Short mmCIF file of C-alpha atoms and ligand atoms in Angstrom, two decimals:
data_model
loop_
_atom_site.label_atom_id
_atom_site.label_comp_id
_atom_site.label_asym_id
_atom_site.label_seq_id
_atom_site.Cartn_x
_atom_site.Cartn_y
_atom_site.Cartn_z
CA MET T 65 65.86 68.03 11.69
CA LYS T 66 63.74 67.74 14.75
CA ARG T 67 62.01 71.10 15.39
CA VAL T 68 62.31 72.38 18.95
CA LYS T 69 59.30 73.43 21.01
CA LEU T 70 59.41 76.88 22.57
CA SER T 71 57.19 78.63 25.04
CA LEU T 72 55.90 81.84 23.49
CA THR T 73 53.98 82.84 26.63
CA PRO T 74 53.32 80.73 29.70
CA GLY T 75 50.22 79.24 28.08
CA ILE T 76 51.41 78.71 24.53
CA GLU T 77 53.96 76.29 23.20
CA VAL T 78 55.00 76.81 19.61
CA GLU T 79 57.07 74.82 17.18
CA PHE T 80 60.16 76.45 15.72
CA VAL T 81 59.43 78.04 12.35
CA ASP T 82 61.43 79.42 9.43
CA ARG T 83 64.94 80.81 9.79
CA GLU T 84 65.96 78.68 6.83
CA LEU T 85 68.83 80.98 5.91
CA ALA T 86 70.11 81.25 9.47
CA LEU T 87 70.08 77.48 9.89
CA LYS T 88 71.80 77.06 6.55
CA LYS T 89 74.50 79.33 7.91
CA VAL T 90 74.97 77.02 10.89
CA GLU T 91 75.33 74.07 8.52
CA GLU T 92 78.03 75.94 6.65
CA TRP T 93 79.84 76.67 9.89
CA ALA T 94 79.56 73.01 10.82
CA GLU T 95 81.26 72.10 7.57
CA ARG T 96 84.00 74.71 7.60
CA SER T 97 84.22 75.69 11.30
CA THR T 98 84.00 79.26 12.53
CA ARG T 99 87.42 80.85 12.13
CA LEU T 100 86.35 83.53 14.59
CA PRO T 101 83.55 83.32 17.17
CA LYS T 102 80.31 84.50 15.55
CA VAL T 103 78.60 87.18 17.59
CA VAL T 104 74.99 87.54 16.55
CA PHE T 105 73.09 90.63 17.64
CA GLY T 106 69.63 91.90 16.82
CA PRO T 107 66.42 93.39 18.21
CA GLU T 108 65.28 92.08 21.59
CA GLY T 109 62.82 89.23 21.08
CA CYS T 110 63.63 88.77 17.38
CA GLY T 111 64.37 85.10 17.92
CA LYS T 112 68.08 84.75 18.65
CA THR T 113 67.58 82.33 21.53
CA ALA T 114 65.07 80.27 19.55
CA TRP T 115 67.50 80.00 16.67
CA LEU T 116 70.41 79.03 18.95
CA ARG T 117 68.34 76.29 20.60
CA GLN T 118 67.29 74.97 17.23
CA SER T 119 70.90 75.15 16.10
CA ALA T 120 71.96 73.08 19.10
CA VAL T 121 69.70 70.28 17.89
CA LEU T 122 70.85 70.68 14.31
CA LEU T 123 74.49 70.45 15.35
CA LYS T 124 73.81 67.43 17.52
CA GLU T 125 72.22 65.74 14.54
CA LEU T 126 75.35 66.55 12.55
CA GLY T 127 77.41 64.63 15.09
CA PHE T 128 78.68 67.53 17.21
CA HIS T 129 79.22 67.56 20.92
CA VAL T 130 77.17 70.63 21.76
CA ILE T 131 77.13 72.85 24.83
CA TYR T 132 74.47 75.58 24.97
CA VAL T 133 74.32 77.96 27.92
CA ASP T 134 71.94 80.78 28.76
CA PRO T 135 73.49 82.05 31.99
CA LEU T 136 70.91 84.75 32.69
CA ARG T 137 68.17 82.12 32.83
CA LYS T 138 70.52 79.59 34.47
CA TYR T 139 69.70 77.23 31.64
CA PHE T 140 71.89 74.85 29.69
CA GLU T 141 71.76 71.94 27.29
CA ALA T 142 74.53 69.43 26.76
CA TYR T 143 74.43 67.05 23.83
CA THR T 144 77.39 64.80 24.45
CA ASP T 145 78.05 61.33 25.74
CA VAL T 146 80.52 62.74 28.25
CA LYS T 147 78.30 62.66 31.34
CA GLU T 148 80.57 64.89 33.35
CA VAL T 149 79.76 67.87 31.15
CA ALA T 150 76.09 67.99 32.12
CA ARG T 151 76.96 67.31 35.75
CA ARG T 152 79.36 70.23 35.95
CA LEU T 153 76.89 72.51 34.20
CA ALA T 154 74.17 71.47 36.63
CA ASP T 155 76.49 72.18 39.55
CA ALA T 156 77.23 75.63 38.22
CA ALA T 157 73.56 76.39 37.56
CA ALA T 158 72.72 75.41 41.15
CA LYS T 159 75.02 78.03 42.64
CA THR T 160 73.56 81.15 44.17
CA LEU T 161 72.25 83.99 42.09
CA GLY T 162 75.04 86.16 40.78
CA VAL T 163 77.56 83.30 41.02
CA ALA T 164 75.78 80.80 38.79
CA GLU T 165 75.58 83.16 35.83
CA ILE T 166 79.28 83.90 35.74
CA LYS T 167 80.18 80.30 36.46
CA LEU T 168 78.04 79.02 33.58
CA ALA T 169 79.49 81.54 31.18
CA SER T 170 83.07 80.65 31.98
CA LEU T 171 82.45 76.93 32.32
CA VAL T 172 81.59 76.47 28.63
CA ILE T 173 85.12 77.43 27.74
CA ASP T 174 86.63 74.93 30.19
CA LEU T 175 84.26 72.19 29.09
CA ALA T 176 84.99 72.71 25.39
CA ASP T 177 88.64 72.36 26.24
CA GLU T 178 87.90 69.22 28.21
CA LEU T 179 85.90 67.66 25.36
CA ILE T 180 88.73 68.29 22.94
CA ARG T 181 91.22 66.74 25.38
CA ARG T 182 89.03 63.68 25.43
CA ARG T 183 89.45 63.43 21.66
CA LYS T 184 86.01 64.64 20.70
CA ARG T 185 86.51 65.93 17.17
CA LYS T 186 83.40 67.99 16.53
CA ILE T 187 82.63 70.66 19.09
CA ALA T 188 80.02 73.41 19.23
CA ILE T 189 79.70 76.13 21.87
CA LEU T 190 76.54 78.23 21.84
CA ALA T 191 76.49 81.02 24.42
CA ASP T 192 73.33 83.00 24.83
CA ASP T 193 73.17 86.50 26.38
CA VAL T 194 76.50 85.93 28.10
CA PHE T 195 77.57 89.55 27.99
CA GLN T 196 74.71 90.63 30.20
CA ALA T 197 75.67 87.88 32.62
CA ILE T 198 79.35 88.68 32.88
CA GLY T 199 79.08 92.46 32.42
CA LEU T 200 79.73 94.43 29.30
CA GLY T 201 83.24 95.31 30.46
CA GLU T 202 84.21 91.63 30.25
CA ALA T 203 82.66 91.01 26.82
CA ALA T 204 85.79 91.52 24.73
CA LYS T 205 87.89 89.34 27.05
CA TYR T 206 85.31 86.60 26.91
CA VAL T 207 85.28 86.61 23.14
CA LYS T 208 89.07 86.48 23.15
CA ALA T 209 88.95 83.37 25.35
CA LEU T 210 86.53 81.74 22.91
CA LEU T 211 88.85 82.61 20.09
CA GLY T 212 91.64 80.93 22.04
CA ILE T 213 89.80 77.62 21.87
CA ILE T 214 89.41 77.94 18.12
CA GLU T 215 92.98 78.99 17.48
CA TYR T 216 94.77 76.85 20.02
CA PRO T 217 92.70 73.77 20.80
CA PRO T 218 94.49 71.38 23.16
CA ARG T 219 94.30 68.73 20.40
CA SER T 220 93.43 68.89 16.75
CA VAL T 221 89.73 68.86 15.93
CA GLU T 222 87.72 68.17 12.82
CA ALA T 223 85.28 71.05 13.27
CA ILE T 224 84.52 73.70 15.85
CA VAL T 225 81.55 76.07 15.88
CA VAL T 226 81.36 78.98 18.33
CA VAL T 227 78.35 81.30 18.42
CA VAL T 228 77.40 83.99 20.90
CA ALA T 229 74.08 85.89 20.87
CA THR T 230 73.38 89.27 22.40
CA SER T 231 70.61 91.87 22.40
CA GLU T 232 72.91 94.58 23.58
CA GLY T 233 73.53 97.08 20.84
CA VAL T 234 76.39 98.48 22.83
CA THR T 235 78.37 95.25 22.98
CA ARG T 236 78.66 95.48 19.27
CA ARG T 237 80.89 98.52 19.59
CA GLU T 238 82.91 96.96 22.38
CA ILE T 239 83.56 93.82 20.35
CA GLY T 240 83.80 95.45 16.95
CA ARG T 241 86.92 97.29 18.02
CA HIS T 242 88.96 94.09 18.11
CA ARG T 243 89.33 91.48 15.43
CA TRP T 244 88.42 88.65 17.75
CA ALA T 245 84.93 87.99 16.50
CA ASP T 246 82.79 88.12 13.43
CA LEU T 247 79.72 90.28 14.09
CA LEU T 248 76.53 89.22 12.40
CA PRO T 249 73.19 90.98 12.66
CA MET T 250 69.87 89.16 12.80
CA TRP T 251 66.49 90.76 12.08
CA ASN T 252 62.91 89.99 13.09
CA LEU T 253 61.19 87.15 11.26
CA PRO T 254 60.35 87.62 7.58
CA LYS T 255 56.68 87.84 6.75
CA GLU T 256 56.11 84.22 5.62
CA GLY T 257 57.90 82.83 8.65
CA PHE T 258 56.01 85.10 11.00
CA LYS T 259 52.77 83.97 9.42
CA GLN T 260 53.62 80.37 10.37
CA LEU T 261 54.08 81.50 13.96
CA TYR T 262 50.89 83.60 13.96
CA ASP T 263 48.98 80.55 12.67
CA GLN T 264 50.03 78.63 15.79
CA ILE T 265 48.29 81.07 18.11
CA PRO T 266 44.92 79.72 19.22
CA GLY T 267 41.66 81.60 19.58
CA GLU T 268 40.25 84.80 18.12
CA LYS T 269 42.93 87.14 16.90
CA PRO T 270 43.25 90.29 14.80
CA SER T 271 44.08 89.90 11.10
CA PHE T 272 47.59 88.81 10.26
CA GLU T 273 48.30 92.09 8.45
CA LYS T 274 47.43 94.04 11.58
CA VAL T 275 49.71 91.96 13.79
CA TRP T 276 52.48 92.14 11.24
CA ARG T 277 52.26 95.94 11.05
CA ALA T 278 52.39 96.24 14.83
CA THR T 279 55.23 93.81 15.55
CA GLY T 280 57.21 93.95 12.32
CA GLY T 281 57.71 90.19 12.69
CA ASN T 282 59.04 90.22 16.26
CA PRO T 283 57.98 86.94 17.88
CA HIS T 284 58.36 88.09 21.48
CA LEU T 285 55.95 91.01 20.90
CA LEU T 286 53.51 88.61 19.29
CA GLY T 287 53.47 86.79 22.62
CA GLU T 288 53.07 90.05 24.56
CA LEU T 289 50.16 91.10 22.36
CA TYR T 290 48.47 87.76 22.93
CA GLU T 291 48.91 88.16 26.68
CA ALA T 292 47.46 91.67 26.49
CA LYS T 293 44.42 90.22 24.67
CA TRP T 294 45.61 92.00 21.55
CA ASP T 295 45.39 95.44 23.15
CA VAL T 296 48.21 97.34 21.44
CA GLY T 297 47.85 100.23 23.90
CA ILE T 298 48.79 98.05 26.83
CA VAL T 299 51.88 96.71 25.12
CA VAL T 300 52.96 100.22 24.12
CA ASP T 301 52.48 101.52 27.68
CA LYS T 302 54.60 98.72 29.04
CA LEU T 303 57.32 99.56 26.57
CA VAL T 304 57.19 103.23 27.58
CA GLU T 305 57.80 102.16 31.15
CA ARG T 306 60.40 99.51 30.43
CA LYS T 307 62.35 101.91 28.26
CA ARG T 308 62.01 104.67 30.88
CA LEU T 309 60.68 107.14 28.32
CA ALA T 310 60.12 109.87 30.90
CA PRO T 311 59.49 113.60 30.29
CA GLY T 312 63.10 114.54 31.01
CA PHE T 313 64.26 112.34 28.16
CA THR T 314 61.66 113.36 25.62
CA ALA T 315 61.98 117.06 26.44
CA LYS T 316 65.73 116.94 25.98
CA TRP T 317 65.55 115.34 22.52
CA ARG T 318 62.11 116.26 21.23
CA PRO T 319 62.99 117.68 17.79
CA TRP T 320 65.27 114.76 16.95
CA LEU T 321 62.89 112.15 18.31
CA GLU T 322 60.06 113.66 16.27
CA LYS T 323 62.17 113.40 13.14
CA ALA T 324 63.28 109.85 13.94
CA VAL T 325 59.71 108.70 14.51
CA GLU T 326 58.88 109.93 11.01
CA ASP T 327 62.03 108.47 9.47
CA PRO T 328 64.72 106.66 11.50
CA ASP T 329 67.34 107.57 8.90
CA ALA T 330 67.06 111.15 10.23
CA LEU T 331 69.51 109.85 12.89
CA TRP T 332 71.95 109.01 10.13
CA SER T 333 72.39 112.70 9.26
CA PRO T 334 75.82 114.06 10.23
CA ASP T 335 74.40 116.56 12.74
CA ALA T 336 72.30 113.99 14.60
CA PRO T 337 73.53 113.96 18.23
CA MET T 338 75.65 110.89 18.97
CA GLU T 339 74.58 111.08 22.63
CA LEU T 340 70.96 110.45 21.64
CA ILE T 341 71.86 107.67 19.24
CA ASP T 342 73.91 105.93 21.97
CA GLU T 343 71.01 106.30 24.37
CA LEU T 344 68.48 104.85 21.91
CA GLU T 345 70.82 101.98 21.17
CA ALA T 346 71.55 101.30 24.84
CA ARG T 347 67.81 101.20 25.57
CA ASN T 348 67.32 98.74 22.71
CA LEU T 349 64.99 101.03 20.82
CA ILE T 350 66.86 101.33 17.55
CA VAL T 351 69.49 99.44 15.58
CA TYR T 352 72.04 101.88 14.27
CA LEU T 353 74.35 101.23 11.34
CA LEU T 354 72.36 98.51 9.64
CA SER T 355 74.51 96.41 7.35
CA GLU T 356 74.01 96.20 3.59
CA ARG T 357 71.12 93.88 2.79
CA ASP T 358 73.39 91.14 1.52
CA SER T 359 72.36 87.83 3.04
CA ARG T 360 76.02 86.86 3.44
CA LEU T 361 76.35 89.62 6.04
CA TRP T 362 73.29 88.59 8.05
CA ALA T 363 72.28 85.64 10.21
CA GLY T 364 69.14 84.89 8.27
CA GLU T 365 66.94 87.06 6.09
CA PRO T 366 68.03 90.71 6.07
CA PRO T 367 65.31 93.33 6.65
CA PRO T 368 63.96 95.20 3.61
CA GLU T 369 66.08 97.99 2.20
CA ARG T 370 63.57 100.50 3.57
CA ASP T 371 60.09 100.15 4.95
CA ALA T 372 58.55 103.37 6.23
CA GLU T 373 55.58 101.57 7.71
CA LEU T 374 57.73 99.22 9.82
CA GLY T 375 60.19 101.98 10.78
CA ILE T 376 63.12 100.53 8.85
CA GLY T 377 65.49 102.96 7.23
CA ARG T 378 68.53 102.23 5.12
CA ARG T 379 71.07 102.61 7.97
CA VAL T 380 68.89 103.05 11.05
CA ALA T 381 65.77 101.18 12.14
CA TRP T 382 63.37 101.03 15.03
CA GLN T 383 63.65 97.57 16.57
CA THR T 384 59.90 97.12 15.87
CA PRO T 385 57.00 99.42 14.99
CA LEU T 386 55.83 99.10 18.60
CA HIS T 387 59.14 100.46 19.84
CA ARG T 388 58.61 103.47 17.63
CA GLU T 389 55.04 103.72 18.88
CA ALA T 390 56.29 103.84 22.48
CA VAL T 391 58.47 106.84 21.66
CA ARG T 392 55.60 108.46 19.77
CA ARG T 393 53.36 108.01 22.82
CA ALA T 394 56.02 109.42 25.11
CA LEU T 395 56.21 112.45 22.88
CA GLY T 396 52.53 112.90 23.50
CA ALA T 397 51.63 112.69 19.84
N1 ADP Q 153 61.82 80.90 14.72
C1 ADP Q 153 60.92 80.84 15.71
N2 ADP Q 153 59.95 79.90 15.70
C2 ADP Q 153 59.05 79.84 16.67
N3 ADP Q 153 59.03 80.65 17.74
C3 ADP Q 153 59.98 81.59 17.82
C4 ADP Q 153 60.98 81.73 16.81
N4 ADP Q 153 61.76 82.75 17.18
C5 ADP Q 153 61.30 83.22 18.33
N5 ADP Q 153 60.22 82.52 18.74
C6 ADP Q 153 59.41 82.77 19.95
O1 ADP Q 153 59.57 84.08 20.40
C7 ADP Q 153 60.12 84.12 21.71
C8 ADP Q 153 61.13 85.22 21.81
O2 ADP Q 153 62.23 84.89 21.00
P1 ADP Q 153 63.71 84.78 21.59
O3 ADP Q 153 64.40 83.73 20.79
O4 ADP Q 153 63.69 84.59 23.05
O5 ADP Q 153 64.27 86.22 21.24
P2 ADP Q 153 65.69 86.86 21.57
O6 ADP Q 153 66.55 85.79 22.11
O7 ADP Q 153 66.15 87.39 20.25
O8 ADP Q 153 65.41 87.95 22.56
C9 ADP Q 153 60.65 82.72 21.94
O9 ADP Q 153 60.50 82.34 23.28
C10 ADP Q 153 59.83 81.83 21.09
O10 ADP Q 153 58.69 81.44 21.75
MG1 MG Q 154 67.53 85.65 23.89
#
């Protein structure tokens, strides 16, 4: 398989690493089709987009007609000999801001339908961050439409693969309520894979162990750290701002936040306030209700059962140690 090139930060291009298990999963789906759309969620910056883009190439090499869209970035890739597909995607992407995103998201469904009508027998739809583009309220309906293509294709197909990725913890609840999708969590990169990425960063850098303990294997934060010249304090401050960790918030939840910073599983206790948990999930600070560490349930390597240093509990985890650090800083500790 040809490895895709990705831009980690504006100055650094990296080659796709690892994710062996997650790519194996895509191969399985290619063989057996996805009976339900696969909705993959996980920490922001853990590598969902990278994996989807690599999967697009993998599926192309397996003889699929592949449409990948990333509406928020107005980006698409079309691997098919039907020229019209790329043309219509380009038209949609060229529309004005606010229109293009929604157009791209809905167009993949029409184009998959069109490809099947044209007797293409192996079809893959990869939709990245669509829920943010169309609005969370539309997420369930969108998944239902994708399911429609799988269940009632306009002609018979040999194989169909449908995957959606999202960072939004809250969409999980919205979608989990129906049986229209198969939800699959993804975690940050495992240590060996992350090492391969770290090795691609040029110049002087802190020891691998140090970077691993700060990022917990999150590739996006590796890029941010590089940009901040490895100053952890700058990255944490930015997170505090981006997550709006203001005094009103920390004052309201101080005792619980202090417990959660020590051990995220504190939020699993029955008296932990649901309002706080929802808030931490909505701000993409924690992942709540972590699945059993059975690799069949995960897109790729599951996280460790528990890792106090990385902020991973059995059922609740900080998205990365730096996310936890941001809350700790906001608490003034
Ligand atoms: N498996 C990987 N190999 C190489 N680089 C990766 C990998 N996963 C992520 N990255 C890098 O980290 C960045 C952030 O990952 P991304 O896929 O955008 O995260 P997400 O979509 O989960 O928010 C990517 O732009 C890419 O440069
Ligand atoms: Mg992404």
